[in-house]
Amino acid sequence: WERSALETELARKGVVAWYRNPSRASYDALAVAYKDSAGVDRQMVPDLIFFSDHDGEIKVSIVDPHRTDYTDAIPKLQGLARFTALYGDEYHRIESLAKVGDQMRVLDMKKPSVRDAVNAATDAETLFKSPIASNY
């Protein structure tokens, strides 16, 4: 999924650079706080960060291919939704991706309706199958 997302993003107009966020929270990683199912504070690191030129202004996008079958899928999505509510204005796009069947689907976390659906959800795959997600 990462390779597919990378190819799609690099084909977008204006992309000037990208960063593969480390897989573990570290000094050189963008980490997002979330609470696991036991209520313990954790950190997730979105996979891909892109930098693109929009009329001479560099804007940053977070793109996170996201497995739906892990037990921490919903808590991580909810953490990304909270992060977006707090800091989303600083980013061009904040998106979570998952493959449903043969189609890559996207949750646009900058949309309040998507964040509301994520915060109310109990199953990640259902979210990506729902109309709240769109084709990537």
PDB file of C-alpha atoms in Angstrom:
ATOM      1  CA  TRP A   1       0.000   0.000   0.000  1.00  0.00           C
ATOM      2  CA  GLU A   2       2.868   2.371   0.742  1.00  0.00           C
ATOM      3  CA  ARG A   3       4.401   1.919  -2.695  1.00  0.00           C
ATOM      4  CA  SER A   4       1.042   2.507  -4.369  1.00  0.00           C
ATOM      5  CA  ALA A   5       0.449   5.635  -2.263  1.00  0.00           C
ATOM      6  CA  LEU A   6       3.971   6.868  -2.982  1.00  0.00           C
ATOM      7  CA  GLU A   7       3.520   6.452  -6.736  1.00  0.00           C
ATOM      8  CA  THR A   8       0.139   8.198  -6.662  1.00  0.00           C
ATOM      9  CA  GLU A   9       1.411  11.097  -4.575  1.00  0.00           C
ATOM     10  CA  LEU A  10       4.592  11.608  -6.586  1.00  0.00           C
ATOM     11  CA  ALA A  11       2.459  11.875  -9.736  1.00  0.00           C
ATOM     12  CA  ARG A  12       0.558  14.840  -8.254  1.00  0.00           C
ATOM     13  CA  LYS A  13       1.329  18.271  -9.635  1.00  0.00           C
ATOM     14  CA  GLY A  14       3.695  20.345  -7.522  1.00  0.00           C
ATOM     15  CA  VAL A  15       5.237  17.623  -5.338  1.00  0.00           C
ATOM     16  CA  VAL A  16       8.805  18.663  -4.570  1.00  0.00           C
ATOM     17  CA  ALA A  17       9.840  16.223  -1.827  1.00  0.00           C
ATOM     18  CA  TRP A  18       8.660  13.390   0.391  1.00  0.00           C
ATOM     19  CA  TYR A  19       9.710  11.780   3.663  1.00  0.00           C
ATOM     20  CA  ARG A  20       9.214   8.199   4.858  1.00  0.00           C
ATOM     21  CA  ASN A  21       8.437   8.807   8.508  1.00  0.00           C
ATOM     22  CA  PRO A  22      10.318   6.306  10.724  1.00  0.00           C
ATOM     23  CA  SER A  23       8.201   3.348  11.811  1.00  0.00           C
ATOM     24  CA  ARG A  24       8.809   4.142  15.478  1.00  0.00           C
ATOM     25  CA  ALA A  25       8.472   7.427  17.308  1.00  0.00           C
ATOM     26  CA  SER A  26      11.902   9.041  17.485  1.00  0.00           C
ATOM     27  CA  TYR A  27      13.500  12.495  17.396  1.00  0.00           C
ATOM     28  CA  ASP A  28      13.215  12.593  13.595  1.00  0.00           C
ATOM     29  CA  ALA A  29       9.616  11.361  13.363  1.00  0.00           C
ATOM     30  CA  LEU A  30       6.278  13.100  13.249  1.00  0.00           C
ATOM     31  CA  ALA A  31       4.308  11.254  15.942  1.00  0.00           C
ATOM     32  CA  VAL A  32       0.618  11.487  16.735  1.00  0.00           C
ATOM     33  CA  ALA A  33      -0.744  10.704  20.192  1.00  0.00           C
ATOM     34  CA  TYR A  34      -3.574   8.228  20.676  1.00  0.00           C
ATOM     35  CA  LYS A  35      -5.010   6.161  23.504  1.00  0.00           C
ATOM     36  CA  ASP A  36      -4.990   2.389  23.111  1.00  0.00           C
ATOM     37  CA  SER A  37      -8.002   0.232  24.029  1.00  0.00           C
ATOM     38  CA  ALA A  38      -6.866   0.220  27.683  1.00  0.00           C
ATOM     39  CA  GLY A  39      -6.652   4.013  27.743  1.00  0.00           C
ATOM     40  CA  VAL A  40      -2.854   4.076  27.769  1.00  0.00           C
ATOM     41  CA  ASP A  41      -1.179   6.940  25.880  1.00  0.00           C
ATOM     42  CA  ARG A  42       0.676   5.737  22.783  1.00  0.00           C
ATOM     43  CA  GLN A  43       2.229   7.266  19.683  1.00  0.00           C
ATOM     44  CA  MET A  44       1.602   6.392  16.060  1.00  0.00           C
ATOM     45  CA  VAL A  45       3.730   7.606  13.204  1.00  0.00           C
ATOM     46  CA  PRO A  46       1.965   8.294   9.894  1.00  0.00           C
ATOM     47  CA  ASP A  47       3.935   6.632   7.103  1.00  0.00           C
ATOM     48  CA  LEU A  48       4.356   9.290   4.434  1.00  0.00           C
ATOM     49  CA  ILE A  49       4.836  13.050   4.432  1.00  0.00           C
ATOM     50  CA  PHE A  50       4.768  15.038   1.189  1.00  0.00           C
ATOM     51  CA  PHE A  51       5.833  18.589   0.421  1.00  0.00           C
ATOM     52  CA  SER A  52       4.262  20.358  -2.528  1.00  0.00           C
ATOM     53  CA  ASP A  53       4.499  23.766  -4.123  1.00  0.00           C
ATOM     54  CA  HIS A  54       1.216  25.665  -4.337  1.00  0.00           C
ATOM     55  CA  ASP A  55       1.795  29.001  -6.065  1.00  0.00           C
ATOM     56  CA  GLY A  56       5.216  29.405  -4.452  1.00  0.00           C
ATOM     57  CA  GLU A  57       4.142  28.223  -1.004  1.00  0.00           C
ATOM     58  CA  ILE A  58       5.322  24.831   0.247  1.00  0.00           C
ATOM     59  CA  LYS A  59       2.512  22.864   1.876  1.00  0.00           C
ATOM     60  CA  VAL A  60       2.782  19.620   3.831  1.00  0.00           C
ATOM     61  CA  SER A  61       0.494  16.604   3.514  1.00  0.00           C
ATOM     62  CA  ILE A  62       0.299  13.513   5.706  1.00  0.00           C
ATOM     63  CA  VAL A  63      -0.689  10.313   3.915  1.00  0.00           C
ATOM     64  CA  ASP A  64      -0.995   7.186   6.049  1.00  0.00           C
ATOM     65  CA  PRO A  65      -1.746   3.797   4.491  1.00  0.00           C
ATOM     66  CA  HIS A  66      -3.493   2.071   7.370  1.00  0.00           C
ATOM     67  CA  ARG A  67      -4.324  -1.601   8.021  1.00  0.00           C
ATOM     68  CA  THR A  68      -7.894  -2.129   9.155  1.00  0.00           C
ATOM     69  CA  ASP A  69      -7.460  -5.568  10.719  1.00  0.00           C
ATOM     70  CA  TYR A  70      -5.191  -4.589  13.627  1.00  0.00           C
ATOM     71  CA  THR A  71      -6.750  -4.096  17.052  1.00  0.00           C
ATOM     72  CA  ASP A  72      -5.271  -0.593  17.273  1.00  0.00           C
ATOM     73  CA  ALA A  73      -6.742   0.546  13.934  1.00  0.00           C
ATOM     74  CA  ILE A  74      -9.617   2.562  15.413  1.00  0.00           C
ATOM     75  CA  PRO A  75      -7.615   4.138  18.256  1.00  0.00           C
ATOM     76  CA  LYS A  76      -4.942   5.242  15.765  1.00  0.00           C
ATOM     77  CA  LEU A  77      -7.538   6.689  13.388  1.00  0.00           C
ATOM     78  CA  GLN A  78      -9.128   8.508  16.315  1.00  0.00           C
ATOM     79  CA  GLY A  79      -5.725   9.879  17.327  1.00  0.00           C
ATOM     80  CA  LEU A  80      -5.192  11.142  13.777  1.00  0.00           C
ATOM     81  CA  ALA A  81      -8.667  12.707  13.839  1.00  0.00           C
ATOM     82  CA  ARG A  82      -7.858  14.537  17.111  1.00  0.00           C
ATOM     83  CA  PHE A  83      -4.480  15.638  15.727  1.00  0.00           C
ATOM     84  CA  THR A  84      -6.233  17.013  12.640  1.00  0.00           C
ATOM     85  CA  ALA A  85      -8.810  18.866  14.727  1.00  0.00           C
ATOM     86  CA  LEU A  86      -5.957  20.534  16.633  1.00  0.00           C
ATOM     87  CA  TYR A  87      -3.361  21.079  13.904  1.00  0.00           C
ATOM     88  CA  GLY A  88      -5.112  20.439  10.588  1.00  0.00           C
ATOM     89  CA  ASP A  89      -4.940  24.068   9.501  1.00  0.00           C
ATOM     90  CA  GLU A  90      -1.148  23.702   9.355  1.00  0.00           C
ATOM     91  CA  TYR A  91      -1.383  20.944   6.713  1.00  0.00           C
ATOM     92  CA  HIS A  92      -2.554  20.809   3.123  1.00  0.00           C
ATOM     93  CA  ARG A  93      -4.000  17.291   3.470  1.00  0.00           C
ATOM     94  CA  ILE A  94      -4.200  14.668   6.220  1.00  0.00           C
ATOM     95  CA  GLU A  95      -5.435  11.352   4.855  1.00  0.00           C
ATOM     96  CA  SER A  96      -5.644   7.757   5.959  1.00  0.00           C
ATOM     97  CA  LEU A  97      -5.723   5.063   3.270  1.00  0.00           C
ATOM     98  CA  ALA A  98      -6.821   1.435   3.268  1.00  0.00           C
ATOM     99  CA  LYS A  99      -7.403  -1.105   0.559  1.00  0.00           C
ATOM    100  CA  VAL A 100     -10.935  -2.467   0.451  1.00  0.00           C
ATOM    101  CA  GLY A 101     -11.178  -5.300  -2.055  1.00  0.00           C
ATOM    102  CA  ASP A 102      -9.253  -4.071  -5.077  1.00  0.00           C
ATOM    103  CA  GLN A 103      -9.816  -0.370  -4.379  1.00  0.00           C
ATOM    104  CA  MET A 104      -7.687   1.948  -2.286  1.00  0.00           C
ATOM    105  CA  ARG A 105      -9.994   4.145  -0.187  1.00  0.00           C
ATOM    106  CA  VAL A 106      -9.236   7.382   1.645  1.00  0.00           C
ATOM    107  CA  LEU A 107     -10.520   9.093   4.772  1.00  0.00           C
ATOM    108  CA  ASP A 108      -9.962  12.841   4.461  1.00  0.00           C
ATOM    109  CA  MET A 109      -9.331  13.819   8.073  1.00  0.00           C
ATOM    110  CA  LYS A 110      -9.625  17.518   7.262  1.00  0.00           C
ATOM    111  CA  LYS A 111     -13.382  17.051   6.841  1.00  0.00           C
ATOM    112  CA  PRO A 112     -15.226  17.423  10.175  1.00  0.00           C
ATOM    113  CA  SER A 113     -17.814  14.837   9.071  1.00  0.00           C
ATOM    114  CA  VAL A 114     -15.039  12.275   8.547  1.00  0.00           C
ATOM    115  CA  ARG A 115     -13.532  13.015  11.963  1.00  0.00           C
ATOM    116  CA  ASP A 116     -16.973  12.672  13.566  1.00  0.00           C
ATOM    117  CA  ALA A 117     -17.485   9.294  11.875  1.00  0.00           C
ATOM    118  CA  VAL A 118     -14.011   8.124  12.925  1.00  0.00           C
ATOM    119  CA  ASN A 119     -14.593   9.173  16.526  1.00  0.00           C
ATOM    120  CA  ALA A 120     -17.895   7.264  16.636  1.00  0.00           C
ATOM    121  CA  ALA A 121     -16.595   4.154  14.845  1.00  0.00           C
ATOM    122  CA  THR A 122     -15.892   0.742  16.303  1.00  0.00           C
ATOM    123  CA  ASP A 123     -14.615  -0.951  13.123  1.00  0.00           C
ATOM    124  CA  ALA A 124     -12.034   0.491  10.740  1.00  0.00           C
ATOM    125  CA  GLU A 125     -12.922  -1.596   7.700  1.00  0.00           C
ATOM    126  CA  THR A 126     -16.548  -0.466   7.935  1.00  0.00           C
ATOM    127  CA  LEU A 127     -15.360   3.151   7.879  1.00  0.00           C
ATOM    128  CA  PHE A 128     -13.347   2.645   4.702  1.00  0.00           C
ATOM    129  CA  LYS A 129     -16.263   0.816   3.044  1.00  0.00           C
ATOM    130  CA  SER A 130     -18.730   3.546   3.971  1.00  0.00           C
ATOM    131  CA  PRO A 131     -19.673   6.663   1.973  1.00  0.00           C
ATOM    132  CA  ILE A 132     -17.567   8.737   4.405  1.00  0.00           C
ATOM    133  CA  ALA A 133     -14.513   7.370   2.537  1.00  0.00           C
ATOM    134  CA  SER A 134     -13.822   7.969  -1.131  1.00  0.00           C
ATOM    135  CA  ASN A 135     -11.775   6.254  -3.796  1.00  0.00           C
ATOM    136  CA  TYR A 136      -8.115   7.249  -3.744  1.00  0.00           C
TER     137      TYR A 136
END
